[in-house]
Short mmCIF file of C-alpha atoms in Angstrom, two decimals:
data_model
loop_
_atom_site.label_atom_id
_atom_site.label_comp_id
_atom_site.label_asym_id
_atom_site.label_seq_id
_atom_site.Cartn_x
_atom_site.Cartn_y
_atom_site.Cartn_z
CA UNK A 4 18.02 -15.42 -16.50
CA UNK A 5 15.13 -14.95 -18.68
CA UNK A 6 12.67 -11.91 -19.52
CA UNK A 7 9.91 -13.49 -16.85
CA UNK A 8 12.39 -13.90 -13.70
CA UNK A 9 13.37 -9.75 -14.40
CA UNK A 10 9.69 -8.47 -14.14
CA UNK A 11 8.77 -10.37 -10.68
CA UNK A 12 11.34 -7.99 -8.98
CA UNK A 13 10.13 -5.08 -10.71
CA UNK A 14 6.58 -5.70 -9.65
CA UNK A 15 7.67 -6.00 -6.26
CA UNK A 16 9.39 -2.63 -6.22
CA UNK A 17 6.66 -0.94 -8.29
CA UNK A 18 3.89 -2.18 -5.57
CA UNK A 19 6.31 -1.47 -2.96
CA UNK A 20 6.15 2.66 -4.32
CA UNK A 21 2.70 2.55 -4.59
CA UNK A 22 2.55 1.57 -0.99
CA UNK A 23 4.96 4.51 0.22
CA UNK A 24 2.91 7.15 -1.90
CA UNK A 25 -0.15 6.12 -0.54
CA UNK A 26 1.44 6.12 3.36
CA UNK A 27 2.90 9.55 2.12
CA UNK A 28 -0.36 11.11 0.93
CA UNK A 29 -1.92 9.92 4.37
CA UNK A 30 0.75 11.70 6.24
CA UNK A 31 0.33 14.82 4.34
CA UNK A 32 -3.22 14.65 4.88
CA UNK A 33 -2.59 14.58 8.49
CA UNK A 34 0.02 17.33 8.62
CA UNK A 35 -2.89 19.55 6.49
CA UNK A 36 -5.49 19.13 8.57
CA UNK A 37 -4.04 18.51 11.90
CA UNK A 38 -5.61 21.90 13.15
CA UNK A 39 -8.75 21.36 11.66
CA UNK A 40 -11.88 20.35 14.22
CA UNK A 41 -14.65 20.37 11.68
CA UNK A 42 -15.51 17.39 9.68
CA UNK A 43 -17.23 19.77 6.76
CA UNK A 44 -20.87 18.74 8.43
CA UNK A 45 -20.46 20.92 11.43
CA UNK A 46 -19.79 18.25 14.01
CA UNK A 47 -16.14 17.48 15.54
#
């Protein structure tokens, strides 16, 4: 198995995390603001 056939995996994992965090920091967003009604202009 050579160096090139190792990283593929590895990329796929790495973008795979990336992914997650992003869905996590969404979520988190949510959860923050889920009793918030004002969109910082003054409308809903």
């Amino acid at each position: 198995m050579g160096v090139d056939n190792i990283f593929g995996p590895v990329d796929i994992a790495i973008s795979g995390l990336r992914a997650q965090g992003k869905q996590i920091e969404v979520i988190s967003s949510n959860v923050a603001n889920a009793r918030t009604t004002d969109a910082g202009k003054g409308n809903p």
